[in-house]
Coordinates of C-alpha atoms and ligand atoms in Angstrom, one line a residue:
M155 CA -4.3 4.7 -36.8
A156 CA -4.6 6.2 -33.0
R157 CA -4.9 3.4 -30.2
Q158 CA -7.5 3.5 -27.7
V159 CA -5.4 3.4 -24.3
G160 CA -7.8 2.5 -21.5
I161 CA -6.2 3.4 -17.6
L162 CA -7.8 2.3 -14.1
T163 CA -6.4 2.7 -10.8
G164 CA -7.6 -0.1 -8.3
G165 CA -7.9 -0.7 -4.5
G166 CA -6.5 1.2 -1.8
D167 CA -6.1 5.0 -3.4
C168 CA -2.5 6.0 -2.7
P169 CA -0.1 9.3 -3.3
G170 CA 1.1 9.3 -6.7
L171 CA -1.9 7.4 -8.8
N172 CA -2.8 11.1 -10.6
A173 CA 1.5 11.0 -11.5
V174 CA 1.3 7.4 -13.1
I175 CA -2.0 8.8 -14.6
R176 CA -0.2 12.1 -16.3
A177 CA 3.2 10.2 -17.1
V178 CA 1.1 7.4 -19.4
T179 CA -1.5 9.9 -20.7
R180 CA 1.7 12.6 -21.8
R181 CA 3.5 9.7 -23.4
C182 CA 0.5 8.0 -25.2
L183 CA -0.4 11.4 -26.8
A184 CA 2.6 12.4 -27.9
R185 CA 2.8 8.5 -29.8
G186 CA -0.6 9.9 -31.2
D187 CA -2.7 7.6 -29.3
E188 CA -5.5 8.2 -27.1
V189 CA -6.6 7.6 -23.7
V190 CA -9.8 6.6 -21.9
A191 CA -10.5 6.7 -18.2
V192 CA -12.3 3.7 -16.9
R193 CA -13.7 5.6 -14.0
E194 CA -13.2 3.3 -10.4
G195 CA -10.8 0.7 -11.2
W196 CA -12.7 -2.3 -12.3
R197 CA -16.2 -1.6 -12.0
G198 CA -15.7 0.7 -14.8
L199 CA -14.7 -1.9 -17.0
V200 CA -17.7 -3.8 -16.2
E201 CA -20.4 -1.0 -16.0
G202 CA -18.9 0.6 -19.1
R203 CA -17.6 3.9 -17.5
F204 CA -15.2 5.4 -19.7
H205 CA -14.6 9.6 -20.3
P206 CA -11.3 10.6 -22.7
L207 CA -8.1 12.0 -20.9
G208 CA -6.3 15.1 -22.4
P209 CA -4.1 17.7 -22.2
R210 CA -7.0 19.4 -20.0
E211 CA -7.7 16.4 -17.5
I212 CA -4.1 16.1 -16.4
S213 CA -3.0 19.3 -16.0
G214 CA -2.0 20.3 -12.4
I215 CA -2.2 16.8 -11.2
L216 CA 1.4 15.8 -10.6
P217 CA 1.1 17.0 -6.7
R218 CA -2.7 16.3 -6.1
G219 CA -3.2 12.9 -4.1
G220 CA -6.0 10.4 -4.5
T221 CA -7.3 9.7 -8.3
I222 CA -8.9 11.9 -10.7
I223 CA -10.1 8.5 -12.2
G224 CA -12.0 7.2 -8.7
T225 CA -11.1 3.8 -7.6
S226 CA -13.2 0.7 -6.1
R227 CA -12.2 -2.9 -4.6
T228 CA -14.5 -4.6 -7.6
N229 CA -13.6 -7.8 -8.4
P230 CA -15.1 -8.7 -11.9
Y231 CA -14.4 -12.9 -11.0
K232 CA -17.0 -12.0 -7.7
L233 CA -19.8 -10.3 -9.9
E234 CA -22.4 -12.4 -12.0
G235 CA -21.5 -12.3 -15.4
G236 CA -18.5 -9.5 -14.6
V237 CA -15.7 -11.3 -16.3
E238 CA -17.9 -11.0 -20.0
R239 CA -19.3 -7.9 -18.9
A240 CA -15.9 -6.1 -18.6
L241 CA -14.1 -7.5 -21.5
G242 CA -17.8 -6.9 -23.6
H243 CA -17.5 -3.2 -22.5
F244 CA -13.6 -3.2 -23.5
E245 CA -14.4 -4.2 -26.9
S246 CA -17.3 -2.3 -27.4
Q247 CA -15.5 1.1 -26.0
G248 CA -13.0 0.4 -28.9
L249 CA -10.1 -0.4 -26.6
D250 CA -6.7 -1.6 -27.6
A251 CA -4.9 -1.9 -24.5
L252 CA -5.2 -1.3 -20.9
V253 CA -2.8 -0.1 -18.1
A254 CA -3.8 -1.4 -14.6
I255 CA -2.4 0.5 -12.1
G256 CA -3.1 -1.3 -8.6
G257 CA -1.8 -3.8 -5.4
E258 CA -2.2 -7.2 -5.5
D259 CA -6.0 -7.7 -6.4
T260 CA -6.5 -5.3 -9.1
L261 CA -3.1 -6.6 -10.6
G262 CA -4.2 -10.2 -9.6
V263 CA -7.4 -9.7 -11.6
A264 CA -5.3 -7.9 -14.5
A265 CA -3.2 -11.2 -14.7
R266 CA -5.8 -13.4 -15.0
L267 CA -7.7 -11.9 -17.6
H268 CA -4.3 -11.4 -19.7
D269 CA -3.5 -15.8 -19.0
E270 CA -7.2 -16.8 -19.4
K271 CA -8.8 -14.5 -21.4
G272 CA -5.7 -12.8 -23.9
L273 CA -6.8 -8.9 -22.3
P274 CA -3.7 -7.0 -23.8
V275 CA -3.1 -5.3 -20.3
V276 CA 0.0 -3.9 -18.6
G277 CA 0.5 -2.8 -14.7
V278 CA 1.9 -0.4 -12.2
P279 CA 2.8 -1.5 -9.2
K280 CA 0.9 0.9 -6.5
T281 CA 0.1 0.2 -2.7
I282 CA 1.4 2.4 0.4
D283 CA 1.6 -1.2 1.9
N284 CA 5.0 -2.0 -0.1
D285 CA 3.7 -5.7 -0.1
L286 CA 4.1 -6.2 -3.8
S287 CA 6.9 -9.1 -5.2
A288 CA 8.9 -8.5 -8.3
T289 CA 9.8 -4.8 -7.6
D290 CA 12.0 -3.5 -4.8
Y291 CA 9.2 -0.9 -4.0
T292 CA 5.9 0.4 -4.7
F293 CA 4.9 4.1 -4.9
G294 CA 3.0 5.7 -2.3
F295 CA 5.0 3.8 0.3
D296 CA 7.1 6.8 0.4
T297 CA 4.6 9.1 1.1
A298 CA 3.2 6.9 3.8
V299 CA 6.3 6.0 6.0
S300 CA 7.4 9.9 5.5
I301 CA 3.5 10.6 7.1
A302 CA 4.3 8.1 9.8
T303 CA 7.2 9.4 10.6
E304 CA 6.5 12.7 11.5
A305 CA 3.7 11.3 13.0
I306 CA 6.5 9.4 15.5
D307 CA 8.4 12.8 16.0
R308 CA 5.8 14.4 17.4
L309 CA 4.6 12.3 19.5
H310 CA 8.2 11.7 21.3
T311 CA 7.6 15.6 22.6
T312 CA 4.5 15.2 24.0
A313 CA 5.5 11.7 25.2
E314 CA 8.5 12.8 27.0
S315 CA 6.6 15.9 28.3
H316 CA 4.7 13.6 30.1
N317 CA 6.3 10.5 30.9
R318 CA 3.7 8.4 28.6
V319 CA 4.0 5.2 27.0
M320 CA 2.8 6.1 23.0
V321 CA 1.7 3.2 20.8
V322 CA 0.8 4.2 17.2
E323 CA -1.1 2.1 14.7
V324 CA 0.3 1.8 11.1
M325 CA -1.1 0.3 8.2
G326 CA 0.5 -2.0 6.1
R327 CA -2.1 -5.0 5.8
H328 CA 0.0 -8.4 6.7
T329 CA 3.4 -6.8 6.3
G330 CA 5.0 -4.9 8.6
W331 CA 7.1 -3.0 5.9
I332 CA 5.5 0.8 6.9
A333 CA 6.0 -0.3 11.0
V334 CA 9.5 -1.2 10.3
M335 CA 10.4 1.7 8.1
S336 CA 8.7 4.9 9.7
G337 CA 10.0 2.8 13.2
I338 CA 13.3 2.9 11.9
A339 CA 13.4 6.3 10.9
G340 CA 11.5 8.0 14.0
G341 CA 13.9 5.8 16.6
A342 CA 10.7 3.7 18.0
D343 CA 11.8 1.8 20.9
V344 CA 9.5 -1.2 19.9
I345 CA 8.3 -2.2 16.7
L346 CA 5.6 -5.1 16.3
I347 CA 5.2 -6.4 12.8
P348 CA 3.2 -9.7 11.7
E349 CA 6.2 -11.4 10.1
Q350 CA 8.0 -11.5 13.6
P351 CA 6.1 -12.4 16.3
V352 CA 7.6 -10.7 19.5
S353 CA 5.7 -11.2 22.5
V354 CA 3.7 -8.3 24.4
E355 CA 5.8 -9.8 27.5
D356 CA 8.8 -9.4 25.3
A357 CA 7.5 -5.9 24.3
C358 CA 6.8 -5.1 28.2
E359 CA 9.9 -6.4 29.2
E360 CA 12.1 -3.5 26.7
I361 CA 10.4 -0.7 27.9
S362 CA 10.5 -1.7 31.3
R363 CA 14.5 -2.1 30.9
R364 CA 14.7 1.6 29.1
H365 CA 12.8 3.0 31.7
D366 CA 15.0 1.2 34.3
R367 CA 17.9 3.0 32.4
G368 CA 16.6 6.3 33.1
K369 CA 14.1 6.9 30.5
N370 CA 10.6 8.3 31.2
F371 CA 9.2 7.8 28.2
S372 CA 8.6 5.2 24.8
I373 CA 7.6 4.8 21.7
V374 CA 5.9 2.0 20.4
V375 CA 5.1 1.4 16.6
V376 CA 2.8 -1.7 16.0
S377 CA 1.8 -2.6 12.6
E378 CA -2.2 -3.0 12.0
G379 CA -1.7 -6.6 10.9
Y380 CA 0.7 -8.0 14.3
E381 CA -1.4 -10.8 16.1
L382 CA -1.6 -10.0 19.8
T383 CA 1.5 -12.7 20.5
Y384 CA 1.5 -14.3 23.7
A385 CA 4.7 -16.5 25.8
S386 CA 2.2 -19.1 26.2
G387 CA 1.9 -19.3 22.9
E388 CA -1.6 -18.1 22.5
K389 CA -2.2 -15.7 19.2
R390 CA -5.0 -13.0 18.6
R391 CA -5.6 -11.0 15.9
V392 CA -7.6 -8.0 16.2
E393 CA -10.1 -7.0 13.4
Q394 CA -13.0 -4.1 13.3
A395 CA -16.2 -5.4 14.4
P396 CA -18.7 -5.8 12.4
A397 CA -17.2 -5.5 9.1
P398 CA -17.6 -8.1 6.1
A399 CA -14.8 -9.4 4.4
D400 CA -14.4 -7.2 0.7
Q401 CA -14.2 -8.8 -2.7
F402 CA -10.9 -9.9 -2.3
G403 CA -11.4 -11.3 1.0
H404 CA -9.5 -9.0 2.9
V405 CA -11.0 -8.5 6.8
R406 CA -11.0 -4.9 7.8
L407 CA -8.2 -4.3 10.2
G408 CA -6.9 -2.0 13.2
G409 CA -7.6 -1.7 16.5
V410 CA -4.4 -3.8 17.7
G411 CA -2.7 -0.7 18.9
E412 CA -5.8 0.0 21.4
V413 CA -5.6 -3.3 23.1
L414 CA -2.1 -3.3 23.2
A415 CA -1.7 -0.3 24.8
R416 CA -4.2 -1.1 27.6
E417 CA -1.6 -4.2 28.2
I418 CA 1.3 -2.1 28.1
E419 CA -0.3 0.0 30.6
E420 CA -1.5 -3.2 32.8
R421 CA 2.0 -5.5 32.8
T422 CA 4.2 -2.0 33.2
G423 CA 2.4 0.4 35.1
Y424 CA 3.3 2.9 33.0
E425 CA 0.5 5.8 31.7
T426 CA 0.3 4.9 27.9
R427 CA -2.2 6.4 25.0
V428 CA -2.2 5.1 21.6
T429 CA -2.3 7.1 18.3
V430 CA -3.9 5.1 15.4
L431 CA -3.0 7.0 11.9
G432 CA -5.3 4.9 9.6
H433 CA -6.3 6.6 6.4
I434 CA -4.3 9.7 6.7
Q435 CA -1.0 7.6 5.5
R436 CA -2.8 7.7 2.2
G437 CA -4.0 11.1 2.0
G438 CA -2.5 14.0 0.8
S439 CA 0.4 15.0 -1.7
P440 CA 3.0 12.3 -2.8
T441 CA 6.6 12.3 -1.6
P442 CA 9.2 13.8 -4.1
R443 CA 10.8 10.1 -4.5
D444 CA 6.7 8.9 -4.8
R445 CA 6.1 11.5 -7.7
V446 CA 9.2 10.8 -9.7
L447 CA 9.4 6.6 -8.9
A448 CA 5.3 7.1 -10.1
T449 CA 6.2 9.2 -13.1
R450 CA 8.8 6.3 -14.1
Y451 CA 6.3 3.6 -14.0
G452 CA 4.1 4.9 -15.9
L453 CA 6.6 6.6 -19.0
K454 CA 7.4 2.8 -19.0
A455 CA 3.7 1.3 -19.0
A456 CA 3.0 3.3 -22.1
D457 CA 6.7 2.2 -23.6
L458 CA 5.1 -1.8 -22.5
V459 CA 1.9 -0.7 -24.3
H460 CA 3.9 0.7 -27.1
A461 CA 5.8 -2.3 -27.4
R462 CA 2.7 -4.6 -27.1
R463 CA 4.6 -6.6 -23.5
W464 CA 0.8 -7.6 -22.9
G465 CA 0.8 -9.7 -19.4
T466 CA 4.0 -7.2 -17.9
M467 CA 4.5 -4.5 -14.9
A468 CA 6.9 -1.9 -14.8
A469 CA 9.0 -2.7 -11.5
L470 CA 12.3 -1.0 -9.5
H471 CA 15.1 -3.1 -9.8
G472 CA 17.7 -1.2 -7.9
D473 CA 17.4 2.1 -10.0
E474 CA 16.1 0.6 -12.7
I475 CA 13.0 0.4 -14.0
V476 CA 12.3 -2.6 -16.0
E477 CA 9.7 -5.0 -17.3
V478 CA 8.5 -8.1 -15.2
P479 CA 5.6 -10.9 -15.5
L480 CA 2.4 -9.5 -14.1
R481 CA 1.9 -12.8 -12.5
D482 CA 5.6 -12.8 -10.9
A483 CA 4.4 -9.7 -8.7
V484 CA 1.4 -11.6 -7.4
A485 CA 2.3 -14.7 -6.8
A486 CA 3.5 -13.9 -3.2
E487 CA 2.8 -11.6 -0.8
K488 CA 6.0 -9.6 -0.3
T489 CA 6.8 -9.6 3.4
V490 CA 9.9 -7.7 5.6
P491 CA 12.8 -9.7 5.8
A492 CA 14.7 -10.9 9.0
D493 CA 17.9 -8.4 8.2
W494 CA 15.8 -5.6 7.9
Y495 CA 13.6 -6.4 11.3
D496 CA 17.2 -6.9 12.6
V497 CA 18.2 -2.9 11.6
A498 CA 15.0 -2.0 13.8
R499 CA 15.7 -4.6 17.0
A500 CA 19.5 -3.4 17.4
F501 CA 17.5 0.3 18.9
F502 CA 14.7 -1.6 21.1
G503 CA 14.7 -0.8 24.3
Ligands
F6P617 O1 -3.9 -1.6 1.5 C1 -4.0 -0.4 1.5 C2 -4.5 -0.4 2.7 O2 -4.4 1.3 3.1 C3 -4.1 -1.1 4.0 O3 -3.0 -0.8 4.9 C4 -5.6 -1.2 4.8 O4 -5.4 -2.2 5.7 C5 -6.6 -0.9 4.1 O5 -5.9 -0.2 2.8 C6 -7.7 -0.2 4.2 O6 -8.7 -0.5 3.4 P1 -9.7 0.7 3.4 O7 -9.1 1.6 2.7 O8 -10.8 -0.1 2.8 O9 -10.1 0.7 4.9

């Protein structure tokens, strides 16, 4: 008998979501199963918003950014009766399985619903931040790094023409993956990330040393989650105000680049400008690497559904797509290891 497989995308969108939707749908349909979109992440399950996905819906979506089935940061555990309503709609819609595509928040809900309520769910690791454990890389990250790297390349030429320091603020929440990778790829002169609290004084020292060596411009990449750190030991986190925390307790980051640029200009005397890349890093078409990774994840998720491997997630280990427990993926945030930062630091100043 045909199985009904639900699919949802939750949290911040990212390039490659549609490639996963296409791959899951193609493989499920080929097996004679039916696929149903759950609209806008967990909100769609709580509110009972579904529509069928067939060949027509998934045609031409491989290179398209965003998600054709919508997303939200809804947390059923934070809504009155949210969990019961979600489970009720799962039943009444006649779903046999759910594929949840998301980051730590979306997959954290999936892991909990599986462990506590027995929901037949499998996960796919998505986020431009690459901060999910149990997988080497999430899809969307490569595209974000490509966009940030191109921006750094472009800023180099204008920085050089004007003898300026250019501060580039990138996303990543509380991890510095995008900053480190794009900074290495773009040849940044200083990279500041949450995991390695290099002080503002040391960053300025690197810039001054570089200018003393005859260079008349510098590129500084700062991750939005970097806390301004001072030699005195004082720390300062910059958030957007007023911005209430979302249903997963996340504050809205952003703005550290502006404060840092002012500090650099005052302390070094070099003219400094700031560029905040923001949601540009999440928009548009996925890179070929992300399209391929997302496709492989989607096929694996469909296979996990077929094998009834509930409570698992498709993951990348080396070059292999493997199965891992969902719980392992959300147990801890994956931070940038010191040896990756050492690669970046070798080119500071
Ligand atoms: O998690 C992805 C991400 O883009 C983070 O890098 C960023 O801090 C956050 O989402 C922004 O969220 P929103 O789209 O709600 O502004």
